[in-house]
CSV table of C-alpha atoms in Angstrom, one decimal:
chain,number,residue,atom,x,y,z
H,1,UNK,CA,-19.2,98.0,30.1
H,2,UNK,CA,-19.5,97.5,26.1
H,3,UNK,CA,-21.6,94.8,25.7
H,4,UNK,CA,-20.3,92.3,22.8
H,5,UNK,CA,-21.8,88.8,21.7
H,6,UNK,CA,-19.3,86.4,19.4
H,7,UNK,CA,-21.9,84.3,16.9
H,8,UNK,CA,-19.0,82.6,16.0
H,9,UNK,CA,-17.8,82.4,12.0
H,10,UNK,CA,-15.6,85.8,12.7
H,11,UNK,CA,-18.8,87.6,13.5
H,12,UNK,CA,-19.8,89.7,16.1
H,13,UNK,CA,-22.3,92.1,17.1
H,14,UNK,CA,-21.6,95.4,19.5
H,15,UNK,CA,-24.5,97.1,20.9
H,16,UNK,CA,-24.7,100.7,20.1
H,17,UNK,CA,-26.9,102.8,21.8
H,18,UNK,CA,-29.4,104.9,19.9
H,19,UNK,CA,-29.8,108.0,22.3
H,20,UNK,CA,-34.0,109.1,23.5
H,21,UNK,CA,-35.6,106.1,21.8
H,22,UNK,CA,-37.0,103.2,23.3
H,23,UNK,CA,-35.0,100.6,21.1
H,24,UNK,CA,-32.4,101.5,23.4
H,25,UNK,CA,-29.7,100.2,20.8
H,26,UNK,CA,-28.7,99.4,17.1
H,27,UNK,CA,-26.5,95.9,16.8
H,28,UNK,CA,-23.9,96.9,14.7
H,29,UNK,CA,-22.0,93.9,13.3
H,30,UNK,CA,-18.3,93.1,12.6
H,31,UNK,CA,-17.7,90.6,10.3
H,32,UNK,CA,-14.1,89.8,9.7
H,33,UNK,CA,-12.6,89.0,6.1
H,34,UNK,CA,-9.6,88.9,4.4
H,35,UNK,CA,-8.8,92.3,3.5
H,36,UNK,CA,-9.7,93.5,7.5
H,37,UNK,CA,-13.2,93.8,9.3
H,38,UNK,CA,-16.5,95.1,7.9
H,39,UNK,CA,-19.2,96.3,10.1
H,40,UNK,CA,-22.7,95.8,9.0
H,41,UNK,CA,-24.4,99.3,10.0
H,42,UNK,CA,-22.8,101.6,12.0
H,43,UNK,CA,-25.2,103.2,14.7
H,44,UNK,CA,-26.5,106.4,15.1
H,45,UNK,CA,-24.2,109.6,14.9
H,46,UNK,CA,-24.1,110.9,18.5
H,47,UNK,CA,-20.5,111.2,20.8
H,48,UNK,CA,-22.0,108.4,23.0
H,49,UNK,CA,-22.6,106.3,20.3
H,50,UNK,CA,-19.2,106.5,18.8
H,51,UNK,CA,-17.7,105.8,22.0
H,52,UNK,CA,-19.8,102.6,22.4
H,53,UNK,CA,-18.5,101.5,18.7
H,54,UNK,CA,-15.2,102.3,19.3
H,55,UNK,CA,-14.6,100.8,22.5
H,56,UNK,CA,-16.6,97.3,21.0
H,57,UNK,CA,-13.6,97.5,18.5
H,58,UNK,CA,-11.3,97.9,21.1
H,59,UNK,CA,-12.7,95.0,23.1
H,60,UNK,CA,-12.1,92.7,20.0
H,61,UNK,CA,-8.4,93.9,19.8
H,62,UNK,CA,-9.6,96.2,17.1
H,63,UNK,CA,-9.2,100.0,15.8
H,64,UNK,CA,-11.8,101.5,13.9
H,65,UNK,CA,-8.6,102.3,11.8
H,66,UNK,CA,-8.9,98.9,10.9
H,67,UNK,CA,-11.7,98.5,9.5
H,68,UNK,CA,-12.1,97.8,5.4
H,69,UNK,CA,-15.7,98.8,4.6
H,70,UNK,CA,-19.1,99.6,5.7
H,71,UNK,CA,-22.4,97.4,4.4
H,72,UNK,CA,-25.4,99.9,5.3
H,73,UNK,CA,-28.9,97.5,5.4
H,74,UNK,CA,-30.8,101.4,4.8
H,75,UNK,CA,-30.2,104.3,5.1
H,76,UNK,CA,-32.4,105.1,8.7
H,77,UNK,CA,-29.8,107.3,10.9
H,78,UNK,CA,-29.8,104.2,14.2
H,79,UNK,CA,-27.7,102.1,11.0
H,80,UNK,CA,-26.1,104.7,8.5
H,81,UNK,CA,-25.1,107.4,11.0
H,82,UNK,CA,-22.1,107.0,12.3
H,83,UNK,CA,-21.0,105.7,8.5
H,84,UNK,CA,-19.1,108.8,7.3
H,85,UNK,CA,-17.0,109.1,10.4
H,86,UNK,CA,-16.0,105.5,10.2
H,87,UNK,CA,-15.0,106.1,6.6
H,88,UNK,CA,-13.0,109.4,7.7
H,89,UNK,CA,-11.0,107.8,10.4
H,90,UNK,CA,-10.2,104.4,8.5
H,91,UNK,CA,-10.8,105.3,4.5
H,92,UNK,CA,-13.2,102.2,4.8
H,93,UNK,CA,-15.7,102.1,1.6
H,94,UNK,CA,-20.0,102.4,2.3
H,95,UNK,CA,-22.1,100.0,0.7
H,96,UNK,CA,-26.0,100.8,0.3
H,97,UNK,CA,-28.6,100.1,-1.9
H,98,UNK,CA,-29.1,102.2,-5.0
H,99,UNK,CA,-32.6,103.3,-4.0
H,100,UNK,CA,-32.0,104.2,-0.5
H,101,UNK,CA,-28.5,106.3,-2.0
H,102,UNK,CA,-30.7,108.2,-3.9
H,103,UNK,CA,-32.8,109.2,-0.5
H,104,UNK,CA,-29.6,110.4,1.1
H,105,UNK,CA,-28.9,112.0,-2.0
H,106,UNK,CA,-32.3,114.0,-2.4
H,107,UNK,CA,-32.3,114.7,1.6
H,108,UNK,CA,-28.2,116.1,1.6
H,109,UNK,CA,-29.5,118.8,-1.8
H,110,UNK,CA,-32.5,119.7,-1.1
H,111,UNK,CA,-33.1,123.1,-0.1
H,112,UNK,CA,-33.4,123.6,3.8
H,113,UNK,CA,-37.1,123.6,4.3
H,114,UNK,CA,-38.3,121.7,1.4
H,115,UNK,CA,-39.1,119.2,4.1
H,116,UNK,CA,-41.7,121.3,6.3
H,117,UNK,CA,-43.4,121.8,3.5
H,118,UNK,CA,-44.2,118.9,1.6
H,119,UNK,CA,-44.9,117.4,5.1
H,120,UNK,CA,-47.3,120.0,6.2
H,121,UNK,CA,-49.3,120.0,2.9
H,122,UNK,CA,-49.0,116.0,3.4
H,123,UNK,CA,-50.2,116.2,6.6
H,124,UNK,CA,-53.0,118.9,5.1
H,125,UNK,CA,-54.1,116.2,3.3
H,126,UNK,CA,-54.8,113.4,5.1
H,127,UNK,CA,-56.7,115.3,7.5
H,128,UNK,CA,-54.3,116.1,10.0
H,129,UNK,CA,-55.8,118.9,12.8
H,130,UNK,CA,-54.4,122.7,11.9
H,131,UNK,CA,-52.4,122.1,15.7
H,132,UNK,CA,-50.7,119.5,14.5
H,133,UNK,CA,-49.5,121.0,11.6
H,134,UNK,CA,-48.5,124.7,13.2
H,135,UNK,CA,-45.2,123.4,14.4
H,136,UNK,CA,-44.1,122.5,11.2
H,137,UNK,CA,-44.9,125.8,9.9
H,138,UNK,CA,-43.0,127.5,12.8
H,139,UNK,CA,-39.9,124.9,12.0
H,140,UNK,CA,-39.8,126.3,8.6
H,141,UNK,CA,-39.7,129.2,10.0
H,142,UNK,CA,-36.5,128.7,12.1
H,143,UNK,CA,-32.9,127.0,12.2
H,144,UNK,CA,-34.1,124.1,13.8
H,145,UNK,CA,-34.5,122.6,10.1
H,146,UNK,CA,-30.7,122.2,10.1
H,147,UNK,CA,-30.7,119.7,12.7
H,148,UNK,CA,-32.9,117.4,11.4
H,149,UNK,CA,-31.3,113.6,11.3
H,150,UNK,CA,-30.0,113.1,7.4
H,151,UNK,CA,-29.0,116.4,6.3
H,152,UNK,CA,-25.4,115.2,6.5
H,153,UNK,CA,-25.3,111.6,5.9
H,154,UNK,CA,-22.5,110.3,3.9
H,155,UNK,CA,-23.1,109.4,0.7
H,156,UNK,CA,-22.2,105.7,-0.2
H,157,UNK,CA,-19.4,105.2,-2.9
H,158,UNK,CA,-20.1,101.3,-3.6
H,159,UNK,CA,-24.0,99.8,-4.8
H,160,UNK,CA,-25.4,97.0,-3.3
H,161,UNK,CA,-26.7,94.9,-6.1
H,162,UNK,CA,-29.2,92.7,-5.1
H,163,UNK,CA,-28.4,88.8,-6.2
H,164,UNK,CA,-24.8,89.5,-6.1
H,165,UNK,CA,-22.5,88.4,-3.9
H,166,UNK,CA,-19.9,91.6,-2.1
H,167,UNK,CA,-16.5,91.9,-2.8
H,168,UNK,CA,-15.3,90.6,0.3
H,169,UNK,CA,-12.4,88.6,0.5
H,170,UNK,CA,-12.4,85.0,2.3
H,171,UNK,CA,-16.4,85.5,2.5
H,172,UNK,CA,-19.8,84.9,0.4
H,173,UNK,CA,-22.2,87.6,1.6
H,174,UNK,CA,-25.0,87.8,-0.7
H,175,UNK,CA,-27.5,90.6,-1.2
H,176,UNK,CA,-31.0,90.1,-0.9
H,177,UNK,CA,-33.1,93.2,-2.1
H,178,UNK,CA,-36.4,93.3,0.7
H,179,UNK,CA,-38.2,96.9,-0.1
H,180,UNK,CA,-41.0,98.0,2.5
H,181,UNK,CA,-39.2,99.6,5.7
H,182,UNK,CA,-37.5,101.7,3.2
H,183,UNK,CA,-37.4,101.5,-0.3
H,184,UNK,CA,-33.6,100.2,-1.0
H,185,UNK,CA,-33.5,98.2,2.3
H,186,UNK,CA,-31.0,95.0,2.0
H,187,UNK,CA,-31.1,91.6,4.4
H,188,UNK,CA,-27.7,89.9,4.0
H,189,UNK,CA,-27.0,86.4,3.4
H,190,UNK,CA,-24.0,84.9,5.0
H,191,UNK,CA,-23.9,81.9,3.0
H,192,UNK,CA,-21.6,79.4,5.1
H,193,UNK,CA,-22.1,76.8,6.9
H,194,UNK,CA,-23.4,77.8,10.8
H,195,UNK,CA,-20.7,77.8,13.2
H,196,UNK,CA,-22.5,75.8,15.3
H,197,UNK,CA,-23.9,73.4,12.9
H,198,UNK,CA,-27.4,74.7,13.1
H,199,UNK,CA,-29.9,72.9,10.3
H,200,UNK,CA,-30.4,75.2,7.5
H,201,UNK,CA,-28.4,77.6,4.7
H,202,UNK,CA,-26.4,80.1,6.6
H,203,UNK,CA,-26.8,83.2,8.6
H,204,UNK,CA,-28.8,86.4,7.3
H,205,UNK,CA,-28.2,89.9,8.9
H,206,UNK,CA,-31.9,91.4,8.4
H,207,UNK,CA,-31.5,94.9,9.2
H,208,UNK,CA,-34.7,95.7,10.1
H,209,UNK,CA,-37.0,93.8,7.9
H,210,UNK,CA,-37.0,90.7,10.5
H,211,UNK,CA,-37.0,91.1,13.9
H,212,UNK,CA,-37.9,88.3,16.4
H,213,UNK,CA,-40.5,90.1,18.4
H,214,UNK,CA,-40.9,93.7,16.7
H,215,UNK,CA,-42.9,94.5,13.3
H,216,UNK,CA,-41.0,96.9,11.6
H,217,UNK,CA,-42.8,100.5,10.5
H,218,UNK,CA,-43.6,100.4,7.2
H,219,UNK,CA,-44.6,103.8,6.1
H,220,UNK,CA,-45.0,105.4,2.5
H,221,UNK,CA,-41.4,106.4,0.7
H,222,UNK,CA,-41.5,110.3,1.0
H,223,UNK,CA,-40.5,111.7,-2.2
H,224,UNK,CA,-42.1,114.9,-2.5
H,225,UNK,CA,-40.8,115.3,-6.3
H,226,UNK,CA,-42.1,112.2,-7.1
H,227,UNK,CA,-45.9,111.4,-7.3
H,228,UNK,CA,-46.2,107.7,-8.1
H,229,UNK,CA,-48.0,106.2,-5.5
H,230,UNK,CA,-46.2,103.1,-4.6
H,231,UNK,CA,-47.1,100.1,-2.1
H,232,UNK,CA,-44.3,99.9,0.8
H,233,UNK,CA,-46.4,97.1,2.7
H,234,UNK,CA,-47.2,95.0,-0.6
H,235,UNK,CA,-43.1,95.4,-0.8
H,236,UNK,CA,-42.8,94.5,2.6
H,237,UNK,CA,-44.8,91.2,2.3
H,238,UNK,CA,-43.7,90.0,-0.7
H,239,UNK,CA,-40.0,90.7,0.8
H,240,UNK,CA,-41.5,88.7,3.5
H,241,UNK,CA,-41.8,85.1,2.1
H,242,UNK,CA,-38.5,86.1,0.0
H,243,UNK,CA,-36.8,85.8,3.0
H,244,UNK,CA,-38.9,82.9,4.3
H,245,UNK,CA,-37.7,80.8,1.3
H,246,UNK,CA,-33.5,81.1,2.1
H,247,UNK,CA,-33.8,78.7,4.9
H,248,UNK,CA,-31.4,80.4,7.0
H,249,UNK,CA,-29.8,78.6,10.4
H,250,UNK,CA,-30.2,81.7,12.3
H,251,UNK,CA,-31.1,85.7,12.0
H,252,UNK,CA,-28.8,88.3,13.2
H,253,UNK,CA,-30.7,91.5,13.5
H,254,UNK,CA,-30.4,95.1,13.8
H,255,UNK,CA,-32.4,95.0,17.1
H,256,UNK,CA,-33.3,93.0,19.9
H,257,UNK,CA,-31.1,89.9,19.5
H,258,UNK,CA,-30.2,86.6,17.4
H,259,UNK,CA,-33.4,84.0,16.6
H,260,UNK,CA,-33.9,80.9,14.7
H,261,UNK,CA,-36.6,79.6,12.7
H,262,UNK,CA,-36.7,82.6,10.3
H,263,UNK,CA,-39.9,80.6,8.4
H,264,UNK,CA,-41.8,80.6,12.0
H,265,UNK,CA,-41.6,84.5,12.5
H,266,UNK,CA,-41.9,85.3,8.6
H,267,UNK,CA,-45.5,83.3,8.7
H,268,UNK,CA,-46.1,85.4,12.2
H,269,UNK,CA,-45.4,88.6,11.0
H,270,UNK,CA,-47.7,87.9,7.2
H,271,UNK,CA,-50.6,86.5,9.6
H,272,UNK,CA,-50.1,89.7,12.1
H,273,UNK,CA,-50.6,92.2,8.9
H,274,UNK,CA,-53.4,90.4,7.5
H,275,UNK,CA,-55.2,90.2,10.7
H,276,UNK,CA,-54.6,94.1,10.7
H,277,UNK,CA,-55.6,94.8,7.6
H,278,UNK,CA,-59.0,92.7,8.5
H,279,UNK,CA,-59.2,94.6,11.4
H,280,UNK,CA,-58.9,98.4,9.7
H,281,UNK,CA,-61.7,97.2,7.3
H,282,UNK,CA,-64.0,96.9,10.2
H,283,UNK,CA,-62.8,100.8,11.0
H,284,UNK,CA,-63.7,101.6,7.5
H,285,UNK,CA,-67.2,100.7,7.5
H,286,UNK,CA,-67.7,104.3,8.1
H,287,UNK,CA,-65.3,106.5,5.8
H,288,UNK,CA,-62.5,108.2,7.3
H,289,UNK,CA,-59.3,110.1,6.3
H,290,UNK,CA,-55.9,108.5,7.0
H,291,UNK,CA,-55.5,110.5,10.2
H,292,UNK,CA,-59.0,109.6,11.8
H,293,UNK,CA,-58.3,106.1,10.7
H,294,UNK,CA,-54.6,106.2,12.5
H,295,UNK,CA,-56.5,107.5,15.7
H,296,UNK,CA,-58.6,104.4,15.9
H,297,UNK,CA,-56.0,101.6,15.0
H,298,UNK,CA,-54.0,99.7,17.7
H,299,UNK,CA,-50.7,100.7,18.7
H,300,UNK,CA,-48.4,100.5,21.7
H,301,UNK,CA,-50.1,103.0,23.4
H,302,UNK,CA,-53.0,105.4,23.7
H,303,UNK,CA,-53.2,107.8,20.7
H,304,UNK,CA,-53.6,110.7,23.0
H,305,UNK,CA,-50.2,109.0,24.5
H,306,UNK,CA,-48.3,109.1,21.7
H,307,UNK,CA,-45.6,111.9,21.0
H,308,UNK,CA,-46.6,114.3,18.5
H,309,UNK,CA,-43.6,112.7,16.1
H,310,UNK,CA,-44.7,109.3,16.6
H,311,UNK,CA,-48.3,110.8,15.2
H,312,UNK,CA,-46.7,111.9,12.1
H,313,UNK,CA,-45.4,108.2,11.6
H,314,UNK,CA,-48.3,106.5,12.5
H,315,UNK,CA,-50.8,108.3,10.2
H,316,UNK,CA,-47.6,107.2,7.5
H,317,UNK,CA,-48.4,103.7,8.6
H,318,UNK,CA,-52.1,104.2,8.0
H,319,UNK,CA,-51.7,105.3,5.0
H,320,UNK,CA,-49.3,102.5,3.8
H,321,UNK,CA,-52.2,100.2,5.0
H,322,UNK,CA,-55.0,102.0,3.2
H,323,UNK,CA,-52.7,102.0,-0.2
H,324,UNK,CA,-52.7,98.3,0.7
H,325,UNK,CA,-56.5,97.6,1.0
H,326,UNK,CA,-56.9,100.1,-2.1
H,327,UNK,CA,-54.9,97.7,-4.4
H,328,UNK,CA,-56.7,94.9,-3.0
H,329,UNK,CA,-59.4,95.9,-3.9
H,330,UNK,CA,-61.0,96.0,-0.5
H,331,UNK,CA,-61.6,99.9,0.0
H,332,UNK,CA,-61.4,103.0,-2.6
H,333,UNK,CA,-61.4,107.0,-1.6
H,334,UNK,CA,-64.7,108.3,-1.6
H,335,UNK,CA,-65.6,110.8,-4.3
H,336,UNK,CA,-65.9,114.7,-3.4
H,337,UNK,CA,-64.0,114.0,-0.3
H,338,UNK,CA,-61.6,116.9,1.4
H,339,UNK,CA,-59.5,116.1,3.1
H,340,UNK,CA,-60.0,112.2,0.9
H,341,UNK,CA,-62.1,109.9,2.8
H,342,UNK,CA,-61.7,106.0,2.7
H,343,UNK,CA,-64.4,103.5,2.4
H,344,UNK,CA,-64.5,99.3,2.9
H,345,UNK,CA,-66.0,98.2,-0.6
């Protein structure tokens, strides 16, 4: 049965499964205006999937024919998807950030395997083993490049300019601009009064920058025509107490479910990251390269657990950290090194 939640106001949320992954689902949210509803993300593109947002239209006496435009929080496949079929079958208008447009953009032109092989010489560098890298190298070598999430995302034909409010009739939905997940990633502030008369300054749909019980990855922005080395988890903190200051009622996420006290889990999720970066100090009192020092930090599971994708993120998380502690001040790359070796100073 499709399983929808009213949060009152003319919003809703429909859970749409994200096929293989152990989020189980994306909460795509309708949020009804003047001109016809707007979903905020769509889901991931997969036939089961589409039938789960369909039929959550259905169940609200909806089409997807109906439906006026698209607000895309970033442009990760479990929320921009299903976007371009939504737009086909209704003529609905995307929204997304201008930074994360640019990321579909790059991924859609790029050449089939430029992909495989920035990542491998990535990997290359930060010390990943040669058996780790091999089946990228056979990838490149075959179709399976083609199938790869992204190649065909639709590209947005409305920016998302943080600080202003959307053209949506009958409502005031504000952009907020929160960088660190990915680079253009928006939260959304609904600012009316709660439905339900909760204490504080409307609703904020937070993509995946807050979630009540799940830090967000926070990775390095791929861009391999683009060598600036930028800091996604400085972005991500200082988006952080951004967020902390709105005061919002309640948080309607991509994941999990609805939560209050958006302060409360802002100061949890700032204390959890510098209790990490505390603890990865501690790893670096002997130097290592980003991929010894993702094999010795915490995560869900045993590294020799993990699935070899989930590797390739994680040493992107480590190395998000280490830019992080690098800035700070509290660790530098040790001279000479090769692969480059980090150090606690």
């Amino acid at each position: 049965m499709t399983q929808v939640t009213e949060h009152g106001g003319g919003v809703w949320s429909l859970r749409v499964p994200i096929p293989d992954n152990p989020l189980g689902h994306t909460l795509v949210h309708v949020l009804d205006t003047g001109r016809g509803p707007v979903l905020v993300d769509t889901g991931w593109d997969d036939p089961a999937s589409w039938t789960e947002l369909t039929d959550g239209l259905t169940a609200l006496g909806l089409s997807v024919r109906d439906v006026h435009g698209v607000v895309i929080t970033h442009h990760h496949p479990d929320h921009h998807g299903l976007s371009g079929r939504v737009r086909e079958e209704s003529g609905a208008w995307i929204a997304m950030h201008a930074a994360d447009t640019a990321v579909i953009r790059r991924t859609r032109e790029a050449e089939p395997g430029t992909w495989f092989d920035y990542l491998a010489r990535k990997l290359a560098t930060v010390g990943a083993p040669e058996d780790h890298i091999a089946p990228l190298r056979a990838a490149r070598a075959s179709s399976r490049m083609r199938t790869l999430p992204g190649l065909r995302s639709a590209l947005p034909d409305r920016e998302i300019v943080p600080g202003e409010l959307l053209d949506l009739a009958g409502r005031r939905l504000r952009a907020v601009w929160t960088p660190g997940h990915t680079p253009g990633h928006v939260c959304l502030h609904l600012e009316e009064e709660h439905p339900s008369r909760l204490p504080g300054h409307g609703r904020l749909f937070s993509g995946d920058h807050l979630l009540p019980g799940i830090s967000p990855h926070i990775g390095l922005y791929e861009d391999p025509d683009d060598a600036t080395e930028t800091d996604p988890l400085g972005d991500y903190l200082d988006s952080l107490e951004r967020i902390g200051r709105l005061g919002v009622a309640e948080v309607l996420p991509a994941h999990q479910y609805a939560f209050t006290d958006a302060a409360g889990r802002v100061r949890e999720l700032l204390d959890h990251h510098e209790e990490r970066l505390t603890g990865l100090l501690g790893l670096l009192a002997t130097p290592l390269t980003p991929w010894q020092l993702a094999e010795r930090m915490e995560w869900n599971r045993p590294w020799d657990q993990i699935p070899y994708g989930s590797r390739t993120i994680a040493v992107s998380e480590a190395e998000a950290h280490l830019r992080r502690l690098v800035k700070l001040g509290r660790a530098e790359p040790v001279a000479g090194t090769d692969p480059v070796t980090y150090v606690a100073v």
